[in-house]
């Protein structure tokens, strides 16, 4: 007789996600493009390449913020429960942005078979105009004597915008 192996390996698709500067984004089951011809449910995802900028993390305490110790390591296995709980997240580096900003590779598994190829999730990070930061400078003078200072030495803008001042 003939033996048919009908337990096909699952597949996933590449995808690009967009977030704003300084804002975490959830990587969910639906963003992986998971498919299994046998109808087997997704079981785990293995992270096979890490992003070179930003932080891919597993939000273990569910607070939506990257905390020390939550960073994903190479070949870390993510469970379906963690994906369904929105615990797999990416956050760009502070005040950083760009198209094709970062990416990571992953491999899906249906509990029996792993995909035969890795896939990639890429991130676009849109810029956000940050407010300028002013530092206080104390100036003093005798009564009825004008005080002269240069405000531009005490104000910075991370985005490099031209600044105007009014007193």
mmCIF file of N, CA and C in Angstrom, residues 20-131:
data_model
loop_
_atom_site.group_PDB
_atom_site.id
_atom_site.type_symbol
_atom_site.label_atom_id
_atom_site.label_comp_id
_atom_site.label_asym_id
_atom_site.label_seq_id
_atom_site.Cartn_x
_atom_site.Cartn_y
_atom_site.Cartn_z
ATOM 1 N N UNK A 20 4.209 54.698 15.787
ATOM 2 C CA UNK A 20 4.763 56.041 15.955
ATOM 3 C C UNK A 20 6.015 55.975 16.814
ATOM 4 N N UNK A 21 6.885 56.946 16.606
ATOM 5 C CA UNK A 21 8.094 57.100 17.400
ATOM 6 C C UNK A 21 7.768 56.973 18.892
ATOM 7 N N UNK A 22 8.601 56.242 19.620
ATOM 8 C CA UNK A 22 8.495 56.047 21.074
ATOM 9 C C UNK A 22 7.277 55.233 21.503
ATOM 10 N N UNK A 23 6.578 54.590 20.558
ATOM 11 C CA UNK A 23 5.339 53.880 20.872
ATOM 12 C C UNK A 23 5.484 52.385 20.595
ATOM 13 N N UNK A 24 5.250 51.543 21.613
ATOM 14 C CA UNK A 24 5.294 50.089 21.384
ATOM 15 C C UNK A 24 4.181 49.647 20.438
ATOM 16 N N UNK A 25 4.427 48.533 19.739
ATOM 17 C CA UNK A 25 3.412 47.938 18.871
ATOM 18 C C UNK A 25 3.350 46.447 19.171
ATOM 19 N N UNK A 26 2.134 45.906 19.209
ATOM 20 C CA UNK A 26 1.919 44.490 19.481
ATOM 21 C C UNK A 26 2.124 43.688 18.197
ATOM 22 N N UNK A 27 2.836 42.578 18.321
ATOM 23 C CA UNK A 27 2.953 41.605 17.230
ATOM 24 C C UNK A 27 2.002 40.466 17.604
ATOM 25 N N UNK A 28 0.901 40.365 16.880
ATOM 26 C CA UNK A 28 -0.144 39.408 17.227
ATOM 27 C C UNK A 28 -0.130 38.206 16.284
ATOM 28 N N UNK A 29 -0.922 37.229 16.625
ATOM 29 C CA UNK A 29 -1.048 36.035 15.790
ATOM 30 C C UNK A 29 -1.459 36.415 14.368
ATOM 31 N N UNK A 30 -2.390 37.349 14.245
ATOM 32 C CA UNK A 30 -2.890 37.719 12.916
ATOM 33 C C UNK A 30 -1.827 38.396 12.056
ATOM 34 N N UNK A 31 -0.862 39.064 12.677
ATOM 35 C CA UNK A 31 0.164 39.749 11.880
ATOM 36 C C UNK A 31 1.206 38.781 11.322
ATOM 37 N N UNK A 32 1.190 37.544 11.793
ATOM 38 C CA UNK A 32 2.166 36.559 11.323
ATOM 39 C C UNK A 32 1.739 35.882 10.023
ATOM 40 N N UNK A 33 0.467 36.013 9.661
ATOM 41 C CA UNK A 33 -0.021 35.388 8.426
ATOM 42 C C UNK A 33 0.043 33.874 8.488
ATOM 43 N N UNK A 34 -0.238 33.317 9.650
ATOM 44 C CA UNK A 34 -0.143 31.870 9.855
ATOM 45 C C UNK A 34 -1.172 31.120 9.022
ATOM 46 N N UNK A 35 -0.712 29.981 8.433
ATOM 47 C CA UNK A 35 -1.604 29.113 7.674
ATOM 48 C C UNK A 35 -1.110 27.675 7.815
ATOM 49 N N UNK A 36 -2.059 26.748 7.952
ATOM 50 C CA UNK A 36 -1.720 25.336 8.025
ATOM 51 C C UNK A 36 -2.744 24.571 7.198
ATOM 52 N N UNK A 37 -2.277 23.897 6.164
ATOM 53 C CA UNK A 37 -3.183 23.184 5.255
ATOM 54 C C UNK A 37 -3.992 22.118 5.979
ATOM 55 N N UNK A 38 -3.459 21.575 7.067
ATOM 56 C CA UNK A 38 -4.158 20.541 7.827
ATOM 57 C C UNK A 38 -5.131 21.139 8.828
ATOM 58 N N UNK A 39 -5.116 22.452 8.984
ATOM 59 C CA UNK A 39 -5.989 23.088 9.945
ATOM 60 C C UNK A 39 -5.446 23.085 11.363
ATOM 61 N N UNK A 40 -4.200 22.673 11.530
ATOM 62 C CA UNK A 40 -3.597 22.682 12.865
ATOM 63 C C UNK A 40 -3.413 24.121 13.343
ATOM 64 N N UNK A 41 -3.693 24.341 14.608
ATOM 65 C CA UNK A 41 -3.541 25.676 15.192
ATOM 66 C C UNK A 41 -2.064 26.006 15.405
ATOM 67 N N UNK A 42 -1.772 27.284 15.388
ATOM 68 C CA UNK A 42 -0.428 27.745 15.726
ATOM 69 C C UNK A 42 -0.117 27.338 17.160
ATOM 70 N N UNK A 43 1.067 26.819 17.385
ATOM 71 C CA UNK A 43 1.476 26.407 18.722
ATOM 72 C C UNK A 43 2.526 27.359 19.293
ATOM 73 N N UNK A 44 3.605 27.564 18.526
ATOM 74 C CA UNK A 44 4.693 28.440 18.987
ATOM 75 C C UNK A 44 5.309 29.203 17.813
ATOM 76 N N UNK A 45 6.032 30.246 18.172
ATOM 77 C CA UNK A 45 6.816 31.027 17.208
ATOM 78 C C UNK A 45 8.223 31.126 17.781
ATOM 79 N N UNK A 46 9.213 30.826 16.956
ATOM 80 C CA UNK A 46 10.613 30.958 17.364
ATOM 81 C C UNK A 46 11.200 32.190 16.697
ATOM 82 N N UNK A 47 11.839 33.045 17.484
ATOM 83 C CA UNK A 47 12.473 34.255 16.950
ATOM 84 C C UNK A 47 13.858 33.865 16.445
ATOM 85 N N UNK A 48 14.051 33.893 15.119
ATOM 86 C CA UNK A 48 15.290 33.381 14.516
ATOM 87 C C UNK A 48 16.289 34.475 14.143
ATOM 88 N N UNK A 49 15.854 35.713 14.151
ATOM 89 C CA UNK A 49 16.772 36.844 13.965
ATOM 90 C C UNK A 49 16.179 38.040 14.694
ATOM 91 N N UNK A 50 17.018 38.733 15.463
ATOM 92 C CA UNK A 50 16.564 39.862 16.274
ATOM 93 C C UNK A 50 16.712 41.179 15.515
ATOM 94 N N UNK A 51 15.911 42.181 15.857
ATOM 95 C CA UNK A 51 16.097 43.511 15.248
ATOM 96 C C UNK A 51 17.431 44.105 15.688
ATOM 97 N N UNK A 52 18.042 44.894 14.810
ATOM 98 C CA UNK A 52 19.335 45.524 15.136
ATOM 99 C C UNK A 52 19.154 46.867 15.833
ATOM 100 N N UNK A 53 17.957 47.444 15.756
ATOM 101 C CA UNK A 53 17.611 48.667 16.494
ATOM 102 C C UNK A 53 16.248 48.445 17.122
ATOM 103 N N UNK A 54 15.954 49.208 18.160
ATOM 104 C CA UNK A 54 14.707 49.009 18.873
ATOM 105 C C UNK A 54 14.802 47.767 19.747
ATOM 106 N N UNK A 55 13.677 47.428 20.389
ATOM 107 C CA UNK A 55 13.666 46.291 21.299
ATOM 108 C C UNK A 55 12.425 45.438 21.061
ATOM 109 N N UNK A 56 12.664 44.161 20.788
ATOM 110 C CA UNK A 56 11.601 43.170 20.725
ATOM 111 C C UNK A 56 11.526 42.547 22.113
ATOM 112 N N UNK A 57 10.335 42.571 22.727
ATOM 113 C CA UNK A 57 10.247 42.087 24.097
ATOM 114 C C UNK A 57 8.950 41.336 24.356
ATOM 115 N N UNK A 58 8.983 40.505 25.395
ATOM 116 C CA UNK A 58 7.815 39.783 25.848
ATOM 117 C C UNK A 58 7.343 40.461 27.121
ATOM 118 N N UNK A 59 6.210 41.139 27.015
ATOM 119 C CA UNK A 59 5.693 41.951 28.120
ATOM 120 C C UNK A 59 5.145 41.037 29.221
ATOM 121 N N UNK A 60 6.053 40.482 30.024
ATOM 122 C CA UNK A 60 5.707 39.456 31.009
ATOM 123 C C UNK A 60 4.701 39.935 32.054
ATOM 124 N N UNK A 61 4.770 41.222 32.424
ATOM 125 C CA UNK A 61 3.852 41.719 33.450
ATOM 126 C C UNK A 61 2.614 42.407 32.859
ATOM 127 N N UNK A 62 2.523 42.439 31.509
ATOM 128 C CA UNK A 62 1.328 42.952 30.849
ATOM 129 C C UNK A 62 1.059 44.431 31.018
ATOM 130 N N UNK A 63 2.116 45.216 31.332
ATOM 131 C CA UNK A 63 1.900 46.650 31.548
ATOM 132 C C UNK A 63 2.084 47.497 30.292
ATOM 133 N N UNK A 64 2.425 46.860 29.149
ATOM 134 C CA UNK A 64 2.590 47.594 27.903
ATOM 135 C C UNK A 64 3.864 48.402 27.818
ATOM 136 N N UNK A 65 4.774 48.170 28.761
ATOM 137 C CA UNK A 65 6.039 48.917 28.819
ATOM 138 C C UNK A 65 7.188 47.925 28.894
ATOM 139 N N UNK A 66 8.263 48.201 28.154
ATOM 140 C CA UNK A 66 9.451 47.351 28.216
ATOM 141 C C UNK A 66 10.142 47.540 29.561
ATOM 142 N N UNK A 67 10.262 46.456 30.294
ATOM 143 C CA UNK A 67 10.947 46.461 31.576
ATOM 144 C C UNK A 67 12.208 45.619 31.472
ATOM 145 N N UNK A 68 13.172 45.900 32.337
ATOM 146 C CA UNK A 68 14.420 45.131 32.383
ATOM 147 C C UNK A 68 14.101 43.637 32.475
ATOM 148 N N UNK A 69 14.774 42.840 31.670
ATOM 149 C CA UNK A 69 14.590 41.391 31.702
ATOM 150 C C UNK A 69 13.543 40.869 30.739
ATOM 151 N N UNK A 70 12.830 41.741 30.030
ATOM 152 C CA UNK A 70 11.784 41.293 29.108
ATOM 153 C C UNK A 70 12.251 41.188 27.657
ATOM 154 N N UNK A 71 13.495 41.580 27.365
ATOM 155 C CA UNK A 71 14.001 41.566 25.994
ATOM 156 C C UNK A 71 14.079 40.133 25.467
ATOM 157 N N UNK A 72 13.643 39.946 24.227
ATOM 158 C CA UNK A 72 13.685 38.642 23.561
ATOM 159 C C UNK A 72 15.128 38.296 23.235
ATOM 160 N N UNK A 73 15.461 37.019 23.368
ATOM 161 C CA UNK A 73 16.786 36.539 22.980
ATOM 162 C C UNK A 73 16.665 35.699 21.706
ATOM 163 N N UNK A 74 17.773 35.526 21.024
ATOM 164 C CA UNK A 74 17.798 34.763 19.778
ATOM 165 C C UNK A 74 17.309 33.339 20.046
ATOM 166 N N UNK A 75 16.447 32.851 19.170
ATOM 167 C CA UNK A 75 15.857 31.509 19.231
ATOM 168 C C UNK A 75 14.907 31.304 20.412
ATOM 169 N N UNK A 76 14.451 32.407 21.006
ATOM 170 C CA UNK A 76 13.450 32.290 22.069
ATOM 171 C C UNK A 76 12.127 31.834 21.463
ATOM 172 N N UNK A 77 11.439 30.948 22.162
ATOM 173 C CA UNK A 77 10.158 30.409 21.716
ATOM 174 C C UNK A 77 9.031 31.189 22.404
ATOM 175 N N UNK A 78 8.105 31.689 21.591
ATOM 176 C CA UNK A 78 6.954 32.449 22.070
ATOM 177 C C UNK A 78 5.723 31.548 21.947
ATOM 178 N N UNK A 79 4.952 31.438 23.012
ATOM 179 C CA UNK A 79 3.772 30.576 22.986
ATOM 180 C C UNK A 79 2.576 31.295 22.371
ATOM 181 N N UNK A 80 1.606 30.500 21.941
ATOM 182 C CA UNK A 80 0.363 31.053 21.433
ATOM 183 C C UNK A 80 -0.340 31.870 22.517
ATOM 184 N N UNK A 81 -0.261 31.412 23.759
ATOM 185 C CA UNK A 81 -0.887 32.146 24.870
ATOM 186 C C UNK A 81 -0.294 33.542 24.999
ATOM 187 N N UNK A 82 1.033 33.676 24.856
ATOM 188 C CA UNK A 82 1.661 34.999 24.925
ATOM 189 C C UNK A 82 1.259 35.873 23.741
ATOM 190 N N UNK A 83 1.146 35.265 22.557
ATOM 191 C CA UNK A 83 0.699 36.028 21.385
ATOM 192 C C UNK A 83 -0.741 36.505 21.583
ATOM 193 N N UNK A 84 -1.605 35.601 22.046
ATOM 194 C CA UNK A 84 -3.016 35.953 22.241
ATOM 195 C C UNK A 84 -3.200 37.001 23.336
ATOM 196 N N UNK A 85 -2.269 37.049 24.292
ATOM 197 C CA UNK A 85 -2.344 38.038 25.379
ATOM 198 C C UNK A 85 -1.676 39.362 24.997
ATOM 199 N N UNK A 86 -1.251 39.490 23.716
ATOM 200 C CA UNK A 86 -0.582 40.708 23.207
ATOM 201 C C UNK A 86 0.725 41.007 23.944
ATOM 202 N N UNK A 87 1.420 39.960 24.366
ATOM 203 C CA UNK A 87 2.664 40.149 25.119
ATOM 204 C C UNK A 87 3.901 40.333 24.249
ATOM 205 N N UNK A 88 3.867 39.911 22.977
ATOM 206 C CA UNK A 88 5.012 40.109 22.093
ATOM 207 C C UNK A 88 4.903 41.513 21.503
ATOM 208 N N UNK A 89 5.876 42.366 21.848
ATOM 209 C CA UNK A 89 5.818 43.765 21.424
ATOM 210 C C UNK A 89 7.188 44.239 20.953
ATOM 211 N N UNK A 90 7.145 45.300 20.144
ATOM 212 C CA UNK A 90 8.360 45.961 19.669
ATOM 213 C C UNK A 90 8.249 47.436 20.012
ATOM 214 N N UNK A 91 9.335 48.014 20.500
ATOM 215 C CA UNK A 91 9.368 49.464 20.735
ATOM 216 C C UNK A 91 10.641 50.018 20.073
ATOM 217 N N UNK A 92 10.500 51.085 19.281
ATOM 218 C CA UNK A 92 11.687 51.698 18.672
ATOM 219 C C UNK A 92 12.545 52.376 19.742
ATOM 220 N N UNK A 93 13.803 52.618 19.400
ATOM 221 C CA UNK A 93 14.673 53.381 20.290
ATOM 222 C C UNK A 93 14.096 54.778 20.470
ATOM 223 N N UNK A 94 14.347 55.375 21.614
ATOM 224 C CA UNK A 94 13.798 56.684 21.957
ATOM 225 C C UNK A 94 14.137 57.728 20.891
ATOM 226 N N UNK A 95 13.112 58.441 20.428
ATOM 227 C CA UNK A 95 13.238 59.535 19.453
ATOM 228 C C UNK A 95 13.829 59.094 18.118
ATOM 229 N N UNK A 96 13.659 57.824 17.766
ATOM 230 C CA UNK A 96 14.198 57.295 16.515
ATOM 231 C C UNK A 96 13.030 56.929 15.601
ATOM 232 N N UNK A 97 13.224 57.034 14.289
ATOM 233 C CA UNK A 97 12.148 56.726 13.351
ATOM 234 C C UNK A 97 12.712 56.436 11.970
ATOM 235 N N UNK A 98 11.857 55.967 11.064
ATOM 236 C CA UNK A 98 12.238 55.732 9.679
ATOM 237 C C UNK A 98 11.443 54.612 9.042
ATOM 238 N N UNK A 99 11.397 54.610 7.707
ATOM 239 C CA UNK A 99 10.812 53.507 6.962
ATOM 240 C C UNK A 99 11.800 52.344 6.989
ATOM 241 N N UNK A 100 11.279 51.127 6.986
ATOM 242 C CA UNK A 100 12.128 49.932 7.108
ATOM 243 C C UNK A 100 13.094 50.085 8.272
ATOM 244 N N UNK A 101 12.572 50.592 9.369
ATOM 245 C CA UNK A 101 13.361 50.930 10.556
ATOM 246 C C UNK A 101 14.038 49.710 11.168
ATOM 247 N N UNK A 102 13.281 48.628 11.310
ATOM 248 C CA UNK A 102 13.811 47.425 11.948
ATOM 249 C C UNK A 102 13.014 46.222 11.465
ATOM 250 N N UNK A 103 13.542 45.030 11.735
ATOM 251 C CA UNK A 103 12.826 43.803 11.394
ATOM 252 C C UNK A 103 13.331 42.664 12.265
ATOM 253 N N UNK A 104 12.536 41.611 12.314
ATOM 254 C CA UNK A 104 12.989 40.376 12.933
ATOM 255 C C UNK A 104 12.449 39.210 12.118
ATOM 256 N N UNK A 105 13.141 38.074 12.204
ATOM 257 C CA UNK A 105 12.710 36.867 11.512
ATOM 258 C C UNK A 105 12.125 35.894 12.523
ATOM 259 N N UNK A 106 11.188 35.087 12.051
ATOM 260 C CA UNK A 106 10.518 34.138 12.924
ATOM 261 C C UNK A 106 10.166 32.875 12.156
ATOM 262 N N UNK A 107 9.897 31.807 12.909
ATOM 263 C CA UNK A 107 9.478 30.546 12.336
ATOM 264 C C UNK A 107 8.289 30.031 13.143
ATOM 265 N N UNK A 108 7.220 29.655 12.447
ATOM 266 C CA UNK A 108 6.010 29.169 13.112
ATOM 267 C C UNK A 108 6.043 27.650 13.247
ATOM 268 N N UNK A 109 5.304 27.157 14.261
ATOM 269 C CA UNK A 109 5.261 25.724 14.524
ATOM 270 C C UNK A 109 3.833 25.357 14.922
ATOM 271 N N UNK A 110 3.337 24.244 14.396
ATOM 272 C CA UNK A 110 1.962 23.815 14.709
ATOM 273 C C UNK A 110 1.906 22.773 15.831
ATOM 274 N N UNK A 111 3.020 22.581 16.511
ATOM 275 C CA UNK A 111 3.084 21.587 17.580
ATOM 276 C C UNK A 111 3.675 20.270 17.117
ATOM 277 N N UNK A 112 3.648 20.055 15.796
ATOM 278 C CA UNK A 112 4.253 18.862 15.206
ATOM 279 C C UNK A 112 5.357 19.244 14.233
ATOM 280 N N UNK A 113 5.067 20.222 13.402
ATOM 281 C CA UNK A 113 6.005 20.642 12.358
ATOM 282 C C UNK A 113 6.314 22.128 12.462
ATOM 283 N N UNK A 114 7.559 22.451 12.144
ATOM 284 C CA UNK A 114 7.959 23.855 11.986
ATOM 285 C C UNK A 114 7.852 24.202 10.510
ATOM 286 N N UNK A 115 7.668 25.479 10.231
ATOM 287 C CA UNK A 115 7.660 25.938 8.839
ATOM 288 C C UNK A 115 9.007 25.619 8.203
ATOM 289 N N UNK A 116 9.001 25.402 6.910
ATOM 290 C CA UNK A 116 10.237 25.075 6.205
ATOM 291 C C UNK A 116 11.079 26.314 5.911
ATOM 292 N N UNK A 117 10.501 27.504 6.103
ATOM 293 C CA UNK A 117 11.238 28.753 5.868
ATOM 294 C C UNK A 117 10.855 29.778 6.933
ATOM 295 N N UNK A 118 11.798 30.641 7.242
ATOM 296 C CA UNK A 118 11.527 31.748 8.157
ATOM 297 C C UNK A 118 10.806 32.860 7.418
ATOM 298 N N UNK A 119 10.133 33.709 8.162
ATOM 299 C CA UNK A 119 9.488 34.894 7.619
ATOM 300 C C UNK A 119 9.967 36.119 8.385
ATOM 301 N N UNK A 120 9.604 37.296 7.876
ATOM 302 C CA UNK A 120 10.093 38.556 8.446
ATOM 303 C C UNK A 120 8.951 39.501 8.757
ATOM 304 N N UNK A 121 9.014 40.091 9.942
ATOM 305 C CA UNK A 121 8.147 41.214 10.297
ATOM 306 C C UNK A 121 9.030 42.456 10.276
ATOM 307 N N UNK A 122 8.647 43.451 9.481
ATOM 308 C CA UNK A 122 9.377 44.716 9.396
ATOM 309 C C UNK A 122 8.560 45.815 10.064
ATOM 310 N N UNK A 123 9.256 46.854 10.499
ATOM 311 C CA UNK A 123 8.591 47.968 11.168
ATOM 312 C C UNK A 123 8.931 49.286 10.493
ATOM 313 N N UNK A 124 7.901 50.077 10.216
ATOM 314 C CA UNK A 124 8.063 51.477 9.855
ATOM 315 C C UNK A 124 7.730 52.278 11.110
ATOM 316 N N UNK A 125 8.527 53.287 11.396
ATOM 317 C CA UNK A 125 8.305 54.110 12.582
ATOM 318 C C UNK A 125 8.137 55.554 12.123
ATOM 319 N N UNK A 126 6.943 56.099 12.346
ATOM 320 C CA UNK A 126 6.649 57.465 11.911
ATOM 321 C C UNK A 126 7.145 58.464 12.951
ATOM 322 N N UNK A 127 7.692 59.588 12.489
ATOM 323 C CA UNK A 127 8.215 60.587 13.442
ATOM 324 C C UNK A 127 7.101 61.291 14.213
ATOM 325 N N UNK A 128 7.450 61.743 15.400
ATOM 326 C CA UNK A 128 6.569 62.533 16.250
ATOM 327 C C UNK A 128 7.338 63.789 16.632
ATOM 328 N N UNK A 129 6.698 64.943 16.486
ATOM 329 C CA UNK A 129 7.376 66.192 16.838
ATOM 330 C C UNK A 129 7.422 66.334 18.359
ATOM 331 N N UNK A 130 8.637 66.230 18.898
ATOM 332 C CA UNK A 130 8.820 66.351 20.344
ATOM 333 C C UNK A 130 8.913 67.819 20.739
ATOM 334 N N UNK A 131 8.404 68.124 21.905
ATOM 335 C CA UNK A 131 8.464 69.496 22.422
ATOM 336 C C UNK A 131 9.911 69.866 22.763
#
